[in-house]
């Protein structure tokens, strides 16, 4: 592995970069997630996950690679595979939805497996979870699929004795893919991180029932020290104030509101210093044509050195046109 000072971290890479990066980090890769078109990749402890979401900005694929300075070992338990460097545990679950299954049932099953996996390896604290599944805004048995997903997630938190409050709830994102299974990947740790909420927003787990029979379960951000490095994971963030979507139909105003929400979260990140740390973003756009405008606003906020990946995806509320997630790393603190 090339020593560039990063103890633990994340890279967003293009198809032309990912092969060499994985070779350089041989034995140190925790997780590889590919978006867009599939390509052949060097072998890693865990097979790459593929998410069928088109990459915007003239790229056919984009890769999210998590790695560690410490050696990484594969972790297998029941049907699940993951990888750990001893400090964090990455894992994933991909479940096919067969005829007669509901997404609610699948979500509950996925979380039962996740809790079983992290408890088995002694990493009981979920820090960050990513959810992708197709037809997120479509109806299933009279309920929007995202809302059905929330019912299943909620049920498995309760069934596993996890509290629905800051101590047990991870940062997360939930986005629509174009095809494939319910794919969830996650990062867990032995010690809890510190949950961060946004004073401009009602905690998602306290959303009123107008957004579905069970509330979503995520915190707005998670602050953690991992491998001697300060990390701040920002959940999927959108144009929501209180619990309501603002600026329906206006992407430009939604991005501005989203960036204000992110700024508000970063004020609570004790070590945030844009001049010193590294920020990486995934930006989800419902409409391709919004790319130049949104990219302009994101670059104005974070500068052109900030690595941002733009993805064409449906967002979990049908009136949201843009959502942004982030990860900040400070190697010095
Ligand atoms: C929101 O603020 C937007 O269901 O896990 C953002 C991040 C959103 C995570 C989830 C949903 C989730 O409600 C949607």
CSV table of C-alpha atoms and ligand atoms in Angstrom, one decimal:
chain,number,residue,atom,x,y,z
A,1,UNK,CA,0.0,0.0,0.0
A,2,UNK,CA,1.3,3.5,-0.8
A,3,UNK,CA,1.8,5.6,2.2
A,4,UNK,CA,-0.1,8.8,1.7
A,5,UNK,CA,-0.9,9.4,5.4
A,6,UNK,CA,-4.4,8.2,5.3
A,7,UNK,CA,-5.0,5.7,8.0
A,8,UNK,CA,-8.5,4.8,7.1
A,9,UNK,CA,-10.5,6.1,4.4
A,10,UNK,CA,-12.6,6.5,1.4
A,11,UNK,CA,-11.8,7.1,-2.3
A,12,UNK,CA,-14.2,7.8,-5.1
A,13,UNK,CA,-12.6,6.6,-8.3
A,14,UNK,CA,-13.2,6.4,-12.0
A,15,UNK,CA,-12.9,3.2,-14.0
A,16,UNK,CA,-9.5,4.3,-15.2
A,17,UNK,CA,-8.2,4.7,-11.6
A,18,UNK,CA,-9.8,1.9,-9.6
A,19,UNK,CA,-7.7,-1.0,-10.9
A,20,UNK,CA,-4.4,0.5,-9.9
A,21,UNK,CA,-5.8,1.8,-6.6
A,22,UNK,CA,-6.9,-1.7,-5.6
A,23,UNK,CA,-3.6,-3.2,-6.6
A,24,UNK,CA,-1.8,-0.5,-4.5
A,25,UNK,CA,-4.1,-1.3,-1.5
A,26,UNK,CA,-3.9,-5.0,-1.9
A,27,UNK,CA,-4.8,-6.7,1.5
A,28,UNK,CA,-6.1,-3.4,2.8
A,29,UNK,CA,-9.5,-3.0,1.1
A,30,UNK,CA,-12.5,-3.1,3.3
A,31,UNK,CA,-15.2,-2.6,0.7
A,32,UNK,CA,-15.7,-1.8,-3.0
A,33,UNK,CA,-19.0,-0.5,-4.4
A,34,UNK,CA,-19.5,0.1,-8.1
A,35,UNK,CA,-22.1,2.4,-9.6
A,36,UNK,CA,-23.1,2.3,-13.2
A,37,UNK,CA,-21.5,-0.1,-15.7
A,38,UNK,CA,-19.8,-3.2,-14.4
A,39,UNK,CA,-16.1,-3.8,-15.3
A,40,UNK,CA,-13.6,-6.4,-14.2
A,41,UNK,CA,-11.7,-5.6,-11.0
A,42,UNK,CA,-8.7,-7.1,-9.2
A,43,UNK,CA,-9.6,-9.5,-6.4
A,44,UNK,CA,-10.3,-8.1,-2.9
A,45,UNK,CA,-11.3,-9.6,0.5
A,46,UNK,CA,-14.9,-9.1,-0.5
A,47,UNK,CA,-16.4,-9.2,-4.0
A,48,UNK,CA,-17.5,-5.8,-5.2
A,49,UNK,CA,-21.1,-4.7,-4.8
A,50,UNK,CA,-22.8,-3.3,-7.8
A,51,UNK,CA,-25.5,-0.7,-7.7
A,52,UNK,CA,-27.5,0.0,-10.9
A,53,UNK,CA,-27.5,3.8,-10.7
A,54,UNK,CA,-26.2,5.7,-13.7
A,55,UNK,CA,-23.2,8.0,-13.1
A,56,UNK,CA,-23.5,11.5,-14.5
A,57,UNK,CA,-20.9,13.8,-15.9
A,58,UNK,CA,-19.8,11.7,-18.8
A,59,UNK,CA,-18.6,8.7,-16.8
A,60,UNK,CA,-19.9,5.1,-17.2
A,61,UNK,CA,-18.9,3.9,-13.8
A,62,UNK,CA,-17.8,5.2,-10.5
A,63,UNK,CA,-16.2,3.3,-7.5
A,64,UNK,CA,-16.4,3.9,-3.8
A,65,UNK,CA,-13.5,2.2,-2.1
A,66,UNK,CA,-13.0,2.0,1.7
A,67,UNK,CA,-9.6,0.9,2.9
A,68,UNK,CA,-7.5,0.8,6.0
A,69,UNK,CA,-3.8,1.1,6.8
A,70,UNK,CA,-4.1,-2.1,8.9
A,71,UNK,CA,-4.4,-5.5,7.2
A,72,UNK,CA,-7.9,-6.5,6.3
A,73,UNK,CA,-9.4,-9.9,6.8
A,74,UNK,CA,-12.6,-11.4,5.2
A,75,UNK,CA,-15.4,-12.1,7.7
A,76,UNK,CA,-18.0,-14.7,6.9
A,77,UNK,CA,-21.1,-15.6,9.0
A,78,UNK,CA,-24.1,-17.5,7.7
A,79,UNK,CA,-25.0,-16.0,4.3
A,80,UNK,CA,-23.1,-12.8,4.8
A,81,UNK,CA,-19.7,-11.6,3.9
A,82,UNK,CA,-17.7,-8.6,5.1
A,83,UNK,CA,-14.3,-7.4,5.9
A,84,UNK,CA,-12.6,-6.0,8.9
A,85,UNK,CA,-9.3,-4.3,9.9
A,86,UNK,CA,-10.0,-4.9,13.6
A,87,UNK,CA,-11.3,-1.4,14.1
A,88,UNK,CA,-14.3,-1.4,11.8
A,89,UNK,CA,-16.4,-4.1,10.2
A,90,UNK,CA,-17.8,-3.6,6.7
A,91,UNK,CA,-20.6,-5.9,5.4
A,92,UNK,CA,-23.4,-6.1,2.9
A,93,UNK,CA,-26.6,-7.9,2.2
A,94,UNK,CA,-28.3,-8.2,-1.1
A,95,UNK,CA,-31.8,-9.8,-1.1
A,96,UNK,CA,-33.8,-10.7,-4.2
A,97,UNK,CA,-37.5,-9.9,-4.0
A,98,UNK,CA,-39.4,-12.9,-5.2
A,99,UNK,CA,-43.1,-13.0,-6.3
A,100,UNK,CA,-45.3,-12.6,-3.2
A,101,UNK,CA,-42.5,-11.0,-1.1
A,102,UNK,CA,-43.0,-7.5,0.1
A,103,UNK,CA,-40.1,-5.0,0.5
A,104,UNK,CA,-41.2,-4.6,4.1
A,105,UNK,CA,-40.5,-8.3,4.7
A,106,UNK,CA,-37.2,-8.1,2.8
A,107,UNK,CA,-36.1,-5.0,4.8
A,108,UNK,CA,-36.8,-6.7,8.1
A,109,UNK,CA,-35.0,-9.8,7.0
A,110,UNK,CA,-32.0,-7.8,5.8
A,111,UNK,CA,-31.7,-6.0,9.2
A,112,UNK,CA,-32.1,-9.2,11.1
A,113,UNK,CA,-29.1,-10.5,9.2
A,114,UNK,CA,-27.1,-7.3,9.7
A,115,UNK,CA,-27.7,-7.4,13.5
A,116,UNK,CA,-26.8,-11.1,13.6
A,117,UNK,CA,-23.6,-10.4,11.7
A,118,UNK,CA,-22.3,-7.4,13.6
A,119,UNK,CA,-23.2,-9.0,17.0
A,120,UNK,CA,-21.4,-12.2,16.0
A,121,UNK,CA,-18.1,-10.3,15.3
A,122,UNK,CA,-18.5,-7.9,18.3
A,123,UNK,CA,-19.0,-4.7,16.3
A,124,UNK,CA,-22.5,-4.0,17.6
A,125,UNK,CA,-22.5,-0.3,16.7
A,126,UNK,CA,-23.7,0.6,13.3
A,127,UNK,CA,-22.1,3.9,12.2
A,128,UNK,CA,-23.2,4.3,8.6
A,129,UNK,CA,-25.7,2.3,6.5
A,130,UNK,CA,-26.4,2.7,2.7
A,131,UNK,CA,-29.7,1.4,1.2
A,132,UNK,CA,-30.5,1.0,-2.5
A,133,UNK,CA,-33.5,-0.7,-4.1
A,134,UNK,CA,-35.5,-0.3,-7.2
A,135,UNK,CA,-38.9,1.4,-7.6
A,136,UNK,CA,-38.5,3.3,-4.4
A,137,UNK,CA,-41.4,5.7,-5.1
A,138,UNK,CA,-43.7,3.1,-6.5
A,139,UNK,CA,-46.7,1.6,-4.8
A,140,UNK,CA,-46.7,-1.9,-3.3
A,141,UNK,CA,-49.9,-3.2,-1.7
A,142,UNK,CA,-51.2,0.4,-1.3
A,143,UNK,CA,-48.0,1.7,0.3
A,144,UNK,CA,-45.0,3.4,-1.3
A,145,UNK,CA,-42.1,1.0,-1.3
A,146,UNK,CA,-39.9,3.4,0.7
A,147,UNK,CA,-42.6,3.5,3.3
A,148,UNK,CA,-42.9,-0.3,3.3
A,149,UNK,CA,-39.1,-0.4,3.7
A,150,UNK,CA,-39.4,1.8,6.8
A,151,UNK,CA,-42.0,-0.5,8.4
A,152,UNK,CA,-39.6,-3.5,8.0
A,153,UNK,CA,-36.5,-1.6,9.2
A,154,UNK,CA,-38.4,-0.4,12.2
A,155,UNK,CA,-39.8,-3.8,13.1
A,156,UNK,CA,-36.3,-5.4,13.1
A,157,UNK,CA,-34.8,-2.7,15.3
A,158,UNK,CA,-37.6,-3.4,17.8
A,159,UNK,CA,-37.2,-7.2,17.4
A,160,UNK,CA,-33.5,-6.9,18.1
A,161,UNK,CA,-33.9,-4.8,21.2
A,162,UNK,CA,-32.2,-1.8,19.6
A,163,UNK,CA,-33.4,1.5,20.9
A,164,UNK,CA,-34.8,4.0,18.5
A,165,UNK,CA,-32.8,6.9,19.8
A,166,UNK,CA,-29.4,8.4,19.4
A,167,UNK,CA,-27.4,5.5,21.0
A,168,UNK,CA,-28.4,2.8,18.5
A,169,UNK,CA,-29.3,4.6,15.3
A,170,UNK,CA,-26.8,5.0,12.4
A,171,UNK,CA,-26.3,7.7,9.8
A,172,UNK,CA,-27.8,6.4,6.5
A,173,UNK,CA,-29.0,7.1,3.0
A,174,UNK,CA,-31.8,5.4,1.0
A,175,UNK,CA,-32.0,5.8,-2.7
A,176,UNK,CA,-33.7,4.3,-5.7
A,177,UNK,CA,-31.8,2.0,-8.1
A,178,UNK,CA,-32.9,1.0,-11.6
A,179,UNK,CA,-32.8,-2.7,-11.1
A,180,UNK,CA,-31.5,-5.5,-8.9
A,181,UNK,CA,-32.1,-6.5,-5.3
A,182,UNK,CA,-32.4,-4.7,-2.1
A,183,UNK,CA,-28.7,-3.9,-1.4
A,184,UNK,CA,-27.6,-2.7,2.0
A,185,UNK,CA,-24.0,-2.1,3.0
A,186,UNK,CA,-22.8,-0.8,6.3
A,187,UNK,CA,-19.9,0.0,8.5
A,188,UNK,CA,-19.9,-0.9,12.2
A,189,UNK,CA,-17.5,-0.4,15.1
A,190,UNK,CA,-16.8,-1.9,18.5
A,191,UNK,CA,-17.3,1.5,20.3
A,192,UNK,CA,-20.2,3.8,19.5
A,193,UNK,CA,-19.8,6.9,17.5
A,194,UNK,CA,-21.5,10.1,18.4
A,195,UNK,CA,-24.8,10.8,16.8
A,196,UNK,CA,-25.4,14.3,15.5
A,197,UNK,CA,-28.9,15.7,14.7
A,198,UNK,CA,-29.8,18.9,12.8
A,199,UNK,CA,-31.5,21.6,14.9
A,200,UNK,CA,-33.3,22.7,11.7
A,201,UNK,CA,-34.8,19.2,11.2
A,202,UNK,CA,-37.0,16.9,13.3
A,203,UNK,CA,-35.1,13.7,14.0
A,204,UNK,CA,-36.2,11.3,11.2
A,205,UNK,CA,-37.2,8.7,13.8
A,206,UNK,CA,-39.7,11.2,15.1
A,207,UNK,CA,-41.3,12.0,11.7
A,208,UNK,CA,-45.1,12.1,12.0
A,209,UNK,CA,-47.1,9.3,10.4
A,210,UNK,CA,-48.0,11.3,7.3
A,211,UNK,CA,-44.7,10.1,6.0
A,212,UNK,CA,-45.6,6.4,6.5
A,213,UNK,CA,-46.8,4.1,9.3
A,214,UNK,CA,-43.3,3.7,10.7
A,215,UNK,CA,-40.7,6.4,10.8
A,216,UNK,CA,-37.3,6.1,9.1
A,217,UNK,CA,-34.4,5.2,11.4
A,218,UNK,CA,-31.3,7.3,10.9
A,219,UNK,CA,-29.5,10.1,12.5
A,220,UNK,CA,-28.4,13.1,10.4
A,221,UNK,CA,-24.6,12.5,10.9
A,222,UNK,CA,-22.2,10.4,12.8
A,223,UNK,CA,-19.0,11.5,14.4
A,224,UNK,CA,-16.3,8.9,15.1
A,225,UNK,CA,-12.6,8.5,15.7
A,226,UNK,CA,-11.4,5.6,13.7
A,227,UNK,CA,-7.8,4.4,13.5
A,228,UNK,CA,-6.6,7.6,15.0
A,229,UNK,CA,-8.4,9.6,12.5
A,230,UNK,CA,-11.4,11.9,12.9
A,231,UNK,CA,-14.4,11.0,10.7
A,232,UNK,CA,-17.7,12.7,10.2
A,233,UNK,CA,-20.3,10.8,8.1
A,234,UNK,CA,-23.2,12.9,6.8
A,235,UNK,CA,-26.4,11.1,6.0
A,236,UNK,CA,-28.4,11.7,2.8
A,237,UNK,CA,-29.4,15.3,3.3
A,238,UNK,CA,-32.2,17.0,1.4
A,239,UNK,CA,-34.4,20.1,1.3
A,240,UNK,CA,-36.3,19.2,4.5
A,241,UNK,CA,-36.9,21.7,7.3
A,242,UNK,CA,-38.8,20.5,10.4
A,243,UNK,CA,-40.2,17.4,8.7
A,244,UNK,CA,-41.5,19.0,5.5
A,245,UNK,CA,-40.1,19.1,2.1
A,246,UNK,CA,-39.4,22.7,1.1
A,247,UNK,CA,-39.2,24.2,-2.5
A,248,UNK,CA,-41.3,21.5,-4.3
A,249,UNK,CA,-40.5,21.5,-8.0
A,250,UNK,CA,-37.5,23.9,-7.6
A,251,UNK,CA,-34.1,22.1,-7.7
A,252,UNK,CA,-32.1,25.2,-7.4
A,253,UNK,CA,-33.8,26.2,-4.1
A,254,UNK,CA,-33.7,22.6,-2.9
A,255,UNK,CA,-29.9,22.5,-3.3
A,256,UNK,CA,-29.5,25.7,-1.4
A,257,UNK,CA,-31.6,24.4,1.4
A,258,UNK,CA,-29.7,21.1,1.4
A,259,UNK,CA,-26.3,22.9,1.5
A,260,UNK,CA,-27.6,24.9,4.5
A,261,UNK,CA,-28.6,21.7,6.2
A,262,UNK,CA,-25.1,20.3,5.6
A,263,UNK,CA,-23.5,23.5,6.8
A,264,UNK,CA,-25.6,23.2,10.0
A,265,UNK,CA,-24.3,19.7,10.6
A,266,UNK,CA,-20.7,20.6,10.0
A,267,UNK,CA,-21.0,23.3,12.7
A,268,UNK,CA,-21.3,20.4,15.1
A,269,UNK,CA,-18.3,18.5,13.7
A,270,UNK,CA,-15.7,19.5,16.3
A,271,UNK,CA,-12.7,19.0,14.0
A,272,UNK,CA,-14.1,20.3,10.8
A,273,UNK,CA,-11.5,22.4,8.9
A,274,UNK,CA,-11.9,22.5,5.2
A,275,UNK,CA,-8.4,23.7,4.8
A,276,UNK,CA,-7.0,20.6,6.4
A,277,UNK,CA,-9.4,17.7,6.1
A,278,UNK,CA,-10.9,15.9,3.1
A,279,UNK,CA,-14.5,16.0,2.2
A,280,UNK,CA,-16.1,13.5,-0.3
A,281,UNK,CA,-19.7,13.8,-1.5
A,282,UNK,CA,-22.2,11.7,-3.4
A,283,UNK,CA,-24.9,13.9,-5.0
A,284,UNK,CA,-28.1,12.2,-6.2
A,285,UNK,CA,-30.2,14.0,-8.8
A,286,UNK,CA,-33.7,13.0,-9.9
A,287,UNK,CA,-33.3,14.9,-13.2
A,288,UNK,CA,-30.2,14.7,-15.4
A,289,UNK,CA,-30.7,18.2,-16.7
A,290,UNK,CA,-30.1,19.7,-13.2
A,291,UNK,CA,-26.4,18.5,-13.2
A,292,UNK,CA,-24.6,21.7,-14.3
A,293,UNK,CA,-26.6,23.9,-11.9
A,294,UNK,CA,-26.2,21.6,-8.9
A,295,UNK,CA,-22.5,20.9,-9.6
A,296,UNK,CA,-21.9,24.7,-9.8
A,297,UNK,CA,-23.5,25.2,-6.4
A,298,UNK,CA,-21.7,22.2,-4.8
A,299,UNK,CA,-18.3,23.5,-6.1
A,300,UNK,CA,-19.1,27.0,-4.9
A,301,UNK,CA,-19.7,25.5,-1.4
A,302,UNK,CA,-16.9,23.0,-1.1
A,303,UNK,CA,-14.4,24.0,-3.8
A,304,UNK,CA,-13.2,22.0,-6.8
A,305,UNK,CA,-10.8,19.9,-4.8
A,306,UNK,CA,-13.7,18.2,-3.1
A,307,UNK,CA,-14.3,14.9,-4.8
A,308,UNK,CA,-18.0,14.7,-5.7
A,309,UNK,CA,-19.8,11.9,-7.6
A,310,UNK,CA,-23.1,12.7,-9.3
A,311,UNK,CA,-25.6,9.9,-9.6
A,312,UNK,CA,-29.0,9.8,-11.4
A,313,UNK,CA,-31.3,8.4,-8.9
A,314,UNK,CA,-34.8,8.5,-7.4
A,315,UNK,CA,-34.9,9.9,-3.9
A,316,UNK,CA,-37.0,8.4,-1.1
A,317,UNK,CA,-39.6,11.2,-1.1
A,318,UNK,CA,-41.1,11.8,-4.5
A,319,UNK,CA,-41.0,15.6,-4.0
A,320,UNK,CA,-37.2,15.6,-3.4
A,321,UNK,CA,-35.2,16.5,-6.5
A,322,UNK,CA,-31.7,16.3,-4.9
A,323,UNK,CA,-30.0,14.6,-2.0
A,324,UNK,CA,-26.3,14.9,-0.9
A,325,UNK,CA,-24.3,12.6,1.4
A,326,UNK,CA,-20.8,13.2,2.6
A,327,UNK,CA,-17.8,11.9,4.5
A,328,UNK,CA,-15.2,14.1,6.1
A,329,UNK,CA,-11.8,12.8,7.2
A,330,UNK,CA,-9.2,14.7,9.2
A,331,UNK,CA,-5.9,12.8,9.3
A,332,UNK,CA,-4.3,15.2,11.7
A,333,UNK,CA,-6.6,15.2,14.7
B,1,LIG,C1,-34.8,12.7,4.8
B,1,LIG,O1,-34.2,13.6,5.3
B,1,LIG,C2,-34.4,12.3,3.4
B,1,LIG,O2,-34.4,6.2,5.2
B,1,LIG,O3,-32.4,5.8,5.7
B,1,LIG,C3,-32.1,10.5,4.1
B,1,LIG,C4,-31.2,9.7,4.7
B,1,LIG,C5,-33.4,10.0,3.8
B,1,LIG,C6,-31.6,8.4,5.1
B,1,LIG,C7,-33.2,6.6,5.3
B,1,LIG,C8,-33.7,8.8,4.2
B,1,LIG,C9,-32.8,7.9,4.8
B,1,LIG,O4,-35.8,12.2,5.3
B,1,LIG,C10,-34.4,10.9,3.1
